[in-house]
XYZ file of C-alpha atoms in Angstrom:
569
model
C 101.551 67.877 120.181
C 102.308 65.924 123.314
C 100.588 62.823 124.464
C 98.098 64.536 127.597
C 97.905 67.236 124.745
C 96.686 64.530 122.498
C 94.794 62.455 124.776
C 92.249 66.016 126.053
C 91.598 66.960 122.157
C 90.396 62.738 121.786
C 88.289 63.090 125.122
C 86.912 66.450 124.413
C 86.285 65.298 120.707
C 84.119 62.283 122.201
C 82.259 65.030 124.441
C 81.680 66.961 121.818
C 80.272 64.149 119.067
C 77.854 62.828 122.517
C 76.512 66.233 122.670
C 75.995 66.508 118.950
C 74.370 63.709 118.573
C 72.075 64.300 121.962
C 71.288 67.379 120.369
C 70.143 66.470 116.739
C 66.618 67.023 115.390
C 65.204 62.852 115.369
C 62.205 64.608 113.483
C 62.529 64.692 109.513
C 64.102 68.092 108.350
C 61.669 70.747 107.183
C 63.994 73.023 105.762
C 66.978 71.998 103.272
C 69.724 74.150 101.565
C 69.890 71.750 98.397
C 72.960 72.578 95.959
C 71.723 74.142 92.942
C 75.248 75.046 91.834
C 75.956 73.151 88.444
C 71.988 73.719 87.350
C 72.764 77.647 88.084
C 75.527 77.805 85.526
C 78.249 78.993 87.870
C 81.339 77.736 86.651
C 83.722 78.697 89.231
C 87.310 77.869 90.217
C 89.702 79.576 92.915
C 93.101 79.804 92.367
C 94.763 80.240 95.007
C 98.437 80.433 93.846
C 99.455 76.957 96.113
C 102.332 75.075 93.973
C 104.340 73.827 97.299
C 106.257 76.889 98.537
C 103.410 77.563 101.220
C 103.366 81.198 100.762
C 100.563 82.692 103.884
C 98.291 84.183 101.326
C 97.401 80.897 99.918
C 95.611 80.019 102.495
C 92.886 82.798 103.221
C 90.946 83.814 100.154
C 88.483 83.634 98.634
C 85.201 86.135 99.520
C 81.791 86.156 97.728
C 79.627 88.751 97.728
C 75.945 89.635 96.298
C 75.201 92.886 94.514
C 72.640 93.685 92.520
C 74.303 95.627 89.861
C 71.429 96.312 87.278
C 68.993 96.938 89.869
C 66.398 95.104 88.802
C 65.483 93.584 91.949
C 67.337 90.061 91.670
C 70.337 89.608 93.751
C 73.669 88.789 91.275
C 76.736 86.977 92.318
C 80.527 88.607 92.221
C 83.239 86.311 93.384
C 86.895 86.927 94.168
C 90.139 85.121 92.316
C 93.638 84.904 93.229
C 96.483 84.722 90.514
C 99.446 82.849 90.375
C 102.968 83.797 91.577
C 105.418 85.773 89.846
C 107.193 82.793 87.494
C 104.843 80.604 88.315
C 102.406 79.321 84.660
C 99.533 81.788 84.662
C 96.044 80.517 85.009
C 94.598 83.709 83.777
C 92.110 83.741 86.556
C 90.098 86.113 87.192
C 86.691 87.517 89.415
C 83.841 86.374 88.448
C 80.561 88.390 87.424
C 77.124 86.285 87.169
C 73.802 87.978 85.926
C 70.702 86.659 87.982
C 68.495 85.518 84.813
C 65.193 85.186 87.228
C 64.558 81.626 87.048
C 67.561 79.522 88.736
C 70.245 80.142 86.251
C 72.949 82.681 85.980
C 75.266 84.256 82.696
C 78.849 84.688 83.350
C 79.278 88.629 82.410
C 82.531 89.432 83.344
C 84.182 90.357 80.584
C 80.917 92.044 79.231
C 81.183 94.111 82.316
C 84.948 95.329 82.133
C 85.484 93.446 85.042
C 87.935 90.877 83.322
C 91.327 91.365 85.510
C 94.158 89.543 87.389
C 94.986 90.241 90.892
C 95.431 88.736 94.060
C 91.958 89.011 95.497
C 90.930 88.887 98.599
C 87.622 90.330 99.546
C 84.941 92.773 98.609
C 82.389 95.280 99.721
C 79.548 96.456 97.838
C 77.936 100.414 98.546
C 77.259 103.140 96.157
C 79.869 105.434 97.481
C 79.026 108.198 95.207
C 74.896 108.012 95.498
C 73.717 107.866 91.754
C 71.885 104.743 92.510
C 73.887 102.040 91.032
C 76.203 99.944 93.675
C 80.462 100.074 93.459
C 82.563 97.140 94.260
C 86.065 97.674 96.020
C 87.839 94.281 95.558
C 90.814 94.363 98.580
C 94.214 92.153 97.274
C 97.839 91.231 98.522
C 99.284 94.495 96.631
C 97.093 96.939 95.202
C 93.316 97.032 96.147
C 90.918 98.596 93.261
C 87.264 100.554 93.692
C 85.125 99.543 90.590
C 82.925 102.355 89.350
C 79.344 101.180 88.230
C 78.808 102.656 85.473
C 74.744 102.218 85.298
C 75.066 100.068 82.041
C 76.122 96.923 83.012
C 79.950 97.926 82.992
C 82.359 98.882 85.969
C 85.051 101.257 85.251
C 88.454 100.971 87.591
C 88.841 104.637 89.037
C 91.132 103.578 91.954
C 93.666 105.963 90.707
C 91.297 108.495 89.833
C 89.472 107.941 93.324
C 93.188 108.655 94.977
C 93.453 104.701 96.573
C 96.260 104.297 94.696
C 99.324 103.796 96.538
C 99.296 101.411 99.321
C 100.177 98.056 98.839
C 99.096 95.487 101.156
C 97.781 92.397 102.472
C 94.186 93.874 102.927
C 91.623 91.176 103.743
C 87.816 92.259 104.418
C 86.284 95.699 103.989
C 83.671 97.830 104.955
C 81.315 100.935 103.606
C 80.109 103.184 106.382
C 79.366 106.743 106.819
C 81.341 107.016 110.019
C 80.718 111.008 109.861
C 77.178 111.340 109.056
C 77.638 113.524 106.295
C 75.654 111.451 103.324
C 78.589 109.787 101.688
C 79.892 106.416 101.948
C 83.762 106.171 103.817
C 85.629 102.912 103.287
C 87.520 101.157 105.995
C 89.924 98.259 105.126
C 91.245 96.045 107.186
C 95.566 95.141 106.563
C 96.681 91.289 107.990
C 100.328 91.210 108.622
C 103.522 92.088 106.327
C 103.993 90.012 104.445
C 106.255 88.993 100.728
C 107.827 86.506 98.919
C 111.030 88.158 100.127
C 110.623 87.975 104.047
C 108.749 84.334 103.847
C 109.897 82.827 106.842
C 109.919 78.719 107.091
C 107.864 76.906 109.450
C 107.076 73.391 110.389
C 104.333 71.374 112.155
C 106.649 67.943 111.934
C 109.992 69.400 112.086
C 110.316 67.773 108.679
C 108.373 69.870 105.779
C 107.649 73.381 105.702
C 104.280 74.055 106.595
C 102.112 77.694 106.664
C 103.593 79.836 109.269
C 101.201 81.634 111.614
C 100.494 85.480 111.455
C 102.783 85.364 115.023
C 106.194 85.099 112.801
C 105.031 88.821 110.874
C 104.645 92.148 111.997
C 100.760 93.481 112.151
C 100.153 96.675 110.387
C 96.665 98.910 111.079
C 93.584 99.241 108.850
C 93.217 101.976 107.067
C 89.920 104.554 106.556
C 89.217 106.425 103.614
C 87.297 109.577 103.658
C 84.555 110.235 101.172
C 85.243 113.773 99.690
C 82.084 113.942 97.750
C 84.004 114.632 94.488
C 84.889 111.011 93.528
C 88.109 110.894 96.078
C 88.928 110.101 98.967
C 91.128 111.185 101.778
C 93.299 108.890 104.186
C 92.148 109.607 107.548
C 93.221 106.580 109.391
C 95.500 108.456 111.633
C 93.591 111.282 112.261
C 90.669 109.208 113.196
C 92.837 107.567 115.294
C 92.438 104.109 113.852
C 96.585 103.768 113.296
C 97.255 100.594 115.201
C 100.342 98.748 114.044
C 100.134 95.813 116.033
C 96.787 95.050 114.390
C 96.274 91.513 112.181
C 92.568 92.223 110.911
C 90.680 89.837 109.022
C 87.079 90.790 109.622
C 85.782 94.097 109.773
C 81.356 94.747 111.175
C 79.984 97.717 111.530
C 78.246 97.711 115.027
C 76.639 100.785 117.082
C 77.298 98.721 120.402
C 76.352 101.608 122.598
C 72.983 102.615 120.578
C 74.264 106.871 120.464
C 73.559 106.838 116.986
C 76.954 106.581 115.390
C 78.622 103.823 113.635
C 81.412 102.049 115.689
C 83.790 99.695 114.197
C 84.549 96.103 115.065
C 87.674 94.434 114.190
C 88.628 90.433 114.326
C 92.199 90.264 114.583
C 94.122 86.826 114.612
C 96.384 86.214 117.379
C 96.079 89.807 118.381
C 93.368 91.325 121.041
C 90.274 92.242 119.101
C 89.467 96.280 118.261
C 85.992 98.061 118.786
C 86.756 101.408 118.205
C 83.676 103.480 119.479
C 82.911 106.435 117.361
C 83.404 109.632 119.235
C 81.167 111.666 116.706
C 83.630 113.909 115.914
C 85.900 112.109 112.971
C 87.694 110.766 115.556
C 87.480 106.932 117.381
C 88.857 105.619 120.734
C 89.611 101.949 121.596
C 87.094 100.150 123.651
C 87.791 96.428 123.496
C 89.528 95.577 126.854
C 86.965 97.285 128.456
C 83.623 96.125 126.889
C 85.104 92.616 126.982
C 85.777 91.747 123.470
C 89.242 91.558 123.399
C 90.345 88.272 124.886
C 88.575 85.285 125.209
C 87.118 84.202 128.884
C 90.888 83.576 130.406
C 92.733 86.631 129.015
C 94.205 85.043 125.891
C 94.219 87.023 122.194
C 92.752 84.064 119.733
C 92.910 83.865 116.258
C 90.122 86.004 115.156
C 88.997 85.644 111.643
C 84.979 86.060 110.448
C 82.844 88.887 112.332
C 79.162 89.850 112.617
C 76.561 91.718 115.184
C 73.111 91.269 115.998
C 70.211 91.420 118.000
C 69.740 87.604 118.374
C 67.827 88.023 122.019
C 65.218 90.490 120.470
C 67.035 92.946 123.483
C 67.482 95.848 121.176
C 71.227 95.801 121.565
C 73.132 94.068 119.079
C 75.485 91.290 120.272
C 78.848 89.909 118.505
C 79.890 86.370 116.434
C 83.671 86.006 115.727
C 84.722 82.920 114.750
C 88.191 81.480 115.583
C 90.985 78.761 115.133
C 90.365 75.471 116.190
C 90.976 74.445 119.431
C 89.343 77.620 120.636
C 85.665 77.895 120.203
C 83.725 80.270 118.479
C 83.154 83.483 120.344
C 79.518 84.435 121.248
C 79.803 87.720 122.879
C 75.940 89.135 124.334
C 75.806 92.458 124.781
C 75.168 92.968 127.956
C 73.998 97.164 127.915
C 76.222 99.737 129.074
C 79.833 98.910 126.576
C 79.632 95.465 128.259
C 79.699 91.921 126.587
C 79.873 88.506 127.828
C 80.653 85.628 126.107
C 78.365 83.081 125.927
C 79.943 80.309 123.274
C 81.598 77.989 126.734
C 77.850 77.507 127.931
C 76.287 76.913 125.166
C 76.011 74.677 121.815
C 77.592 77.265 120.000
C 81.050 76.362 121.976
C 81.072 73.073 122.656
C 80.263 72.134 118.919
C 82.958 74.368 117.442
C 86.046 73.197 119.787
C 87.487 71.373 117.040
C 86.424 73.272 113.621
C 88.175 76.103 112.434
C 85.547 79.073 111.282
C 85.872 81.788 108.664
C 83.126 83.071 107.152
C 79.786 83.950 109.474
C 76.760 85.992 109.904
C 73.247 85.930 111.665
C 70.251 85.089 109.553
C 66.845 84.530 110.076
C 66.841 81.023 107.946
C 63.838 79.386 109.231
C 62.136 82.826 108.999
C 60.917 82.377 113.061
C 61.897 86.097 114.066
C 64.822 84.465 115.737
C 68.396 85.115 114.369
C 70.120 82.130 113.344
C 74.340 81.546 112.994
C 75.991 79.784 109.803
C 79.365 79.414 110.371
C 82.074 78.174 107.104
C 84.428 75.840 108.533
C 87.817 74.722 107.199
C 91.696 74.308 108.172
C 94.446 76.421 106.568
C 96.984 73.302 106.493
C 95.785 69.644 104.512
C 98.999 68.108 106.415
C 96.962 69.140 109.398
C 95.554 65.358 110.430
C 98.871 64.317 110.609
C 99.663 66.000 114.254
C 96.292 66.590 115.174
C 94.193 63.444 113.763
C 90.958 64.703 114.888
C 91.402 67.877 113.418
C 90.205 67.850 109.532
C 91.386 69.792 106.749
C 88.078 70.355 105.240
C 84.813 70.268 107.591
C 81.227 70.380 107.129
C 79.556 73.894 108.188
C 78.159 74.889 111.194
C 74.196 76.070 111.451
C 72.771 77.057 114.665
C 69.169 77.430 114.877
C 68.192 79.939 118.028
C 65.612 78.580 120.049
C 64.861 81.648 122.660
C 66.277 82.889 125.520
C 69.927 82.538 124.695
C 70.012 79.221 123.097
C 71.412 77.700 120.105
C 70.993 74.452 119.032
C 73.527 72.547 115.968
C 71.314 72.073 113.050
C 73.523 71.362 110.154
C 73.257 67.771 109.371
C 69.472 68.234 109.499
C 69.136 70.293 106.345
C 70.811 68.208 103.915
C 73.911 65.928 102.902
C 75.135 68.295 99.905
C 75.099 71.093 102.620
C 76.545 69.310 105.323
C 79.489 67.846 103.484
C 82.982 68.933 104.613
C 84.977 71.681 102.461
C 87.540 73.936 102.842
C 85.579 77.085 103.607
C 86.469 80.617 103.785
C 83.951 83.442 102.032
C 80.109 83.052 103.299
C 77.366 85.579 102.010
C 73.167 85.419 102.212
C 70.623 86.897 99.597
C 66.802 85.770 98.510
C 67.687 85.112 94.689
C 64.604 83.482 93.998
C 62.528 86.145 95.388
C 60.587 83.699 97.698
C 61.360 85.666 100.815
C 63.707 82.753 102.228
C 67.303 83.957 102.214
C 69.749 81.487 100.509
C 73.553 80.824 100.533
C 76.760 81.323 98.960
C 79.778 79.861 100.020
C 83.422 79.864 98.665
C 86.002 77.433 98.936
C 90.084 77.926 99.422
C 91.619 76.322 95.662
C 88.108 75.167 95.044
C 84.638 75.495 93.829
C 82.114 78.010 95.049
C 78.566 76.749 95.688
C 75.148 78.298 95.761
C 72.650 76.573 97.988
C 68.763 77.138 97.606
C 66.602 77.237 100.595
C 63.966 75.300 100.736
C 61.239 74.448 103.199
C 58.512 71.953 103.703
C 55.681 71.502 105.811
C 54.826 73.588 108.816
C 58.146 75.452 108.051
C 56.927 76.705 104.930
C 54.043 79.078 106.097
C 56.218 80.909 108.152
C 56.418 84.614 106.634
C 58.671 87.451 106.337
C 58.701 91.018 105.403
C 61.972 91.944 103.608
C 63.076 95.720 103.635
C 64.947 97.690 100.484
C 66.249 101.624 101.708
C 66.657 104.071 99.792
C 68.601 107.372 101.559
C 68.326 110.815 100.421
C 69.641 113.089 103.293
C 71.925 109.594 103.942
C 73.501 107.915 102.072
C 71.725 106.356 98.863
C 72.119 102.704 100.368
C 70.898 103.593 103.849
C 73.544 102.123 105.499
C 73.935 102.610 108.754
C 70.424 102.964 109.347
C 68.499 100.987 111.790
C 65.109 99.147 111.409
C 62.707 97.924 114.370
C 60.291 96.102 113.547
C 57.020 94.849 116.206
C 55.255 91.738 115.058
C 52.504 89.344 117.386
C 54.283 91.210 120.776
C 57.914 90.934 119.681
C 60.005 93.691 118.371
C 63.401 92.999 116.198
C 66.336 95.060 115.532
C 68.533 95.225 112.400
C 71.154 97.500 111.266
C 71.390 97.676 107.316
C 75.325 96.991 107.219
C 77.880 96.511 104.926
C 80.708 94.250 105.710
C 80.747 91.308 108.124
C 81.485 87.904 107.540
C 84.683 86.745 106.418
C 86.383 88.987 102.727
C 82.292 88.929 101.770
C 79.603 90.941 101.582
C 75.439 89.910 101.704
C 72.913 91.842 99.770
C 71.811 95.130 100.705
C 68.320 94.185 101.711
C 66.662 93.387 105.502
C 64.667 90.234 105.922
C 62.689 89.919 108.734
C 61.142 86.781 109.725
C 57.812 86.890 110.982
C 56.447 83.009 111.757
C 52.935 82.872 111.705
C 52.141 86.724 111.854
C 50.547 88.262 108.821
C 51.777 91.407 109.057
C 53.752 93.812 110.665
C 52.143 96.117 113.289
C 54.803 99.092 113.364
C 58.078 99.672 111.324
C 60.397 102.187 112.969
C 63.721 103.456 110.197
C 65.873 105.648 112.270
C 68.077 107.148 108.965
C 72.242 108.188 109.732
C 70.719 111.403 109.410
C 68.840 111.468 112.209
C 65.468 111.278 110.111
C 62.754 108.837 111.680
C 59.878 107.048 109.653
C 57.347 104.953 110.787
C 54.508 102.414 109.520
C 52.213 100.293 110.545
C 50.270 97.377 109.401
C 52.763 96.582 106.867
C 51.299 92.868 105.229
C 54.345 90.018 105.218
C 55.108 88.187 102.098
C 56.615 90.903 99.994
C 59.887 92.860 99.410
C 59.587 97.034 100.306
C 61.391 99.851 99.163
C 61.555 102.621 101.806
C 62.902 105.865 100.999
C 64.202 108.385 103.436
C 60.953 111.196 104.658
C 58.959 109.664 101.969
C 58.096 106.333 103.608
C 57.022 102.868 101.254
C 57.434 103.949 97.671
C 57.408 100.559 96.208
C 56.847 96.960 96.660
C 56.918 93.606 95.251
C 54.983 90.515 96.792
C 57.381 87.209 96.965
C 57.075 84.739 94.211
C 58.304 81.099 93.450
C 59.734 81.037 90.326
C 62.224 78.283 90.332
């Protein structure tokens, strides 16, 4: 880096910290996310391989993800491992499976549940691609990827060469479930970085003195793939014929978005140092390419950033969902607001949400309601790929605290992070980032992994006025659709203000959140209407549905079950 370079990162850093600290709550925090990770009982190291060569993969795992597995209504915790190199001394590492035991702790099952093998993990989604009720986990890897059969007793059977996924092998990064053709089944989109191997590891340097991680623009880009669900356990490469077989593509996020509001699933890709995808869904099995146009692609002057963590939402209460994808640092996180008819705009230079994340370098993301005020909030993971990276770029760390932007209205975001405890504001090297209520106290809380490192589990917690505000959290359960109901789309009108969630797999950064909508509703007591439009086309509605419990919806039959919230740890 050359000196001007140097000396506009030092004056936009002192911008930056001025804002930040104009902008901090002076009032005492009423909410906290207070670490509750050693008193859980997760035990919980990633490997991630490192031993000095500086081989790319080491430096983008791990995901998290919550499933609950034994449905019995309590989120549990799966988490992703790496393995060692090929002559490098084995670790044995391996995922990790934790039971939910209901009051704060959780029982490492893994090996109980069949679930006890090496690989190069990456990320996971969670759906129940074959609709008997239980959820599957596909775990994506550098090399072969493998779909984990629940089996309904607390064991997951590997069927990926029984399911036909067999075969490719490749640096797949985050995945997705979605019925992209309406037909009741689960498909399975996974996004493919770069090519990459041991053999064709090219050497870089940041110094000009020690090899260093080369950046995804020194390898060729290969395309995601799609799987479709047959209905009879297998599934069916489609990815050409869909018209998803970009090779230029370096995909590390993957949300499921209906940007245009027709009804069918479209498919938003984050792709580092490449132009984003959003491939709108023509409704016939097939997709075409709508990035450039809607505005996604590029950031504000035309250049392809280094996309890594996705999500959508309605954050404005519009109806329309909008778009987070967080990037490296030196270029802001991207806040694109769907602006109606296939447009977006970004929003991120204007607002809090850019100037505060200039400098951090964001992997893991996702709207959530965490203050449970109707209005979507943003956490963002932070952390560098390089720990030689002060050394050229001194005010650029290798591990950084998180980002959390609470929306105050109209467009607005506001840096909240340092307000809501030290434990959750201290710097890491973050990359996975998933939400789920696993206290049952309506409040969703956080799980965040760490590259080499620990993975923690932080409780939310509020105080004061902050604590009476309510929410209403939604479970589906498809019939005509798929079992999951995902895809569907929930509005939901509470004290003159109507909210919009789709019930999604996918999003963030190799992770996946539970399978369950929380609405926050402030003060209101209730909600006054609930509108589910189903993939199938199927519509229910209800009214005067009372906040401060957890219902089960299922498809034509409307609420079949609830279960009010509870503090029990």
């Amino acid at each position: 880096m050359n000196k001007l370079a140097t000396a506009l990162v030092l004056l936009t850093s002192s911008l930056i910290a001025s804002a930040q600290t104009s902008q901090t709550p002076k009032s005492q925090p009423a909410i906290t996310f207070r670490d509750i990770t050693q008193q859980s009982g997760i035990r919980f190291l990633h490997n991630n391989a490192a031993f000095g060569k500086k081989y790319l993969p080491e430096t983008m795992g791990p995901g998290v993800a919550f499933i609950d597995y034994d449905n019995d209504g309590w989120p549990d915790i799966f988490l992703v491992n790496g393995t060692s190199w090929p002559g490098q001394p084995s670790k044995h590492s391996m995922p990790g499976l934790y039971h939910n035991n209901h009051d704060g702790t959780f029982t490492d099952v893994t090996r109980k549940a069949g679930l006890d093998i090496e690989l190069f993990g990456m990320g996971v989604a969670v759906g129940d691609y074959d609709n008997d009720g239980f959820d599957d986990l596909f775990i994506t890897a550098l090399g072969q990827s493998h779909l984990f059969h629940n089996n309904g007793n607390g064991t997951f059977t590997d069927v990926t060469q029984k399911a036909g996924l067999a075969g490719p092998r490749e640096f797949s990064t985050s995945a997705a479930w979605v019925d992209y053709d309406k037909d009741g089944k689960l498909d399975l989109v996974v996004a493919n970085y770069v090519q990459w191997s041991i053999e064709n590891d090219l050497y870089c340097t940041l110094d000009g003195k020690s090899k260093s991680y080369c950046t995804p623009e020194s390898y060729k880009g290969t395309s995601v793939r799609l799987w479709r669900n047959r209905g009879d356990g297998t599934f069916e490469d489609v990815t050409k014929k869909a018209g998803l077989g970009d090779p230029t593509s370096k995909t590390l996020g993957i949300a499921i978005i209906d940007y245009d509001n027709d009804g069918w699933p479209d498919l938003l890709l984050s792709n580092d140092t490449q132009p984003n995808k959003l491939y709108r869904n023509n409704g016939n099995g097939t997709f075409t390419e709508k990035a450039v146009a809607a505005g996604v692609a590029f950031s504000e002057d035309g250049v392809a950033r280094a996309g890594m963590g996705v999500d959508a939402a309605d954050y404005d209460h519009s109806g329309a969902p909008s778009i987070l994808i967080t990037n490296f640092s030196n270029q802001m996180i991207s806040l694109y607001h769907n602006e109606g008819k296939g447009l977006f705009v970004d929003e991120a230079p204007r607002s809090d949400v850019g100037r505060a994340s200039l400098l951090t370098l964001g992997f893991g993301c996702f709207f959530f309601d965490y203050d449970l005020d109707s209005w979507p909030d943003i956490f963002i993971a932070n952390g560098h790929i390089d720990g030689d990276i002060e050394r050229v770029q001194p005010n650029v760390k290798y591990a950084m605290p998180p980002h959390l932007f609470r929306n105050a209205g109209k467009g607005n975001f506001q840096e909240v992070a340092k307000s809501l405890g030290k434990s959750f504001n201290t710097p890491r090297v973050g990359r996975g980032a998933a939400y789920a209520d696993i206290n049952n106290d309506g409040r969703p809380d956080l799980l965040l992994s760490t590259n080499g490192g620990p993975v923690y589990l932080f409780l939310n917690e509020a105080t004061g006025p902050a604590a009476t505000n309510k929410s209403l959290r939604i479970k589906l359960v498809g019939t005509k659709s798929n079992r999951d109901g995902i895809g569907a789309i929930v509005r939901l009108s509470a004290g003159g203000e109507t909210q919009t969630q789709m019930l999604r797999s996918g999003s963030s950064y190799l992770s996946a959140s539970e399978l369950i909508l929380t609405f926050g509703l402030a003060q209101n007591a209730q909600a006054d209407t609930l509108e589910i439009r189903w993939p199938s086309g199927q519509i229910d509605e209800l009214s005067l549905v009372p906040a401060g419990q957890t219902i089960t919806i299922t498809e034509s039959r409307g609420q079949t079950a609830s279960r009010k919230f509870s503090k029990s740890f």
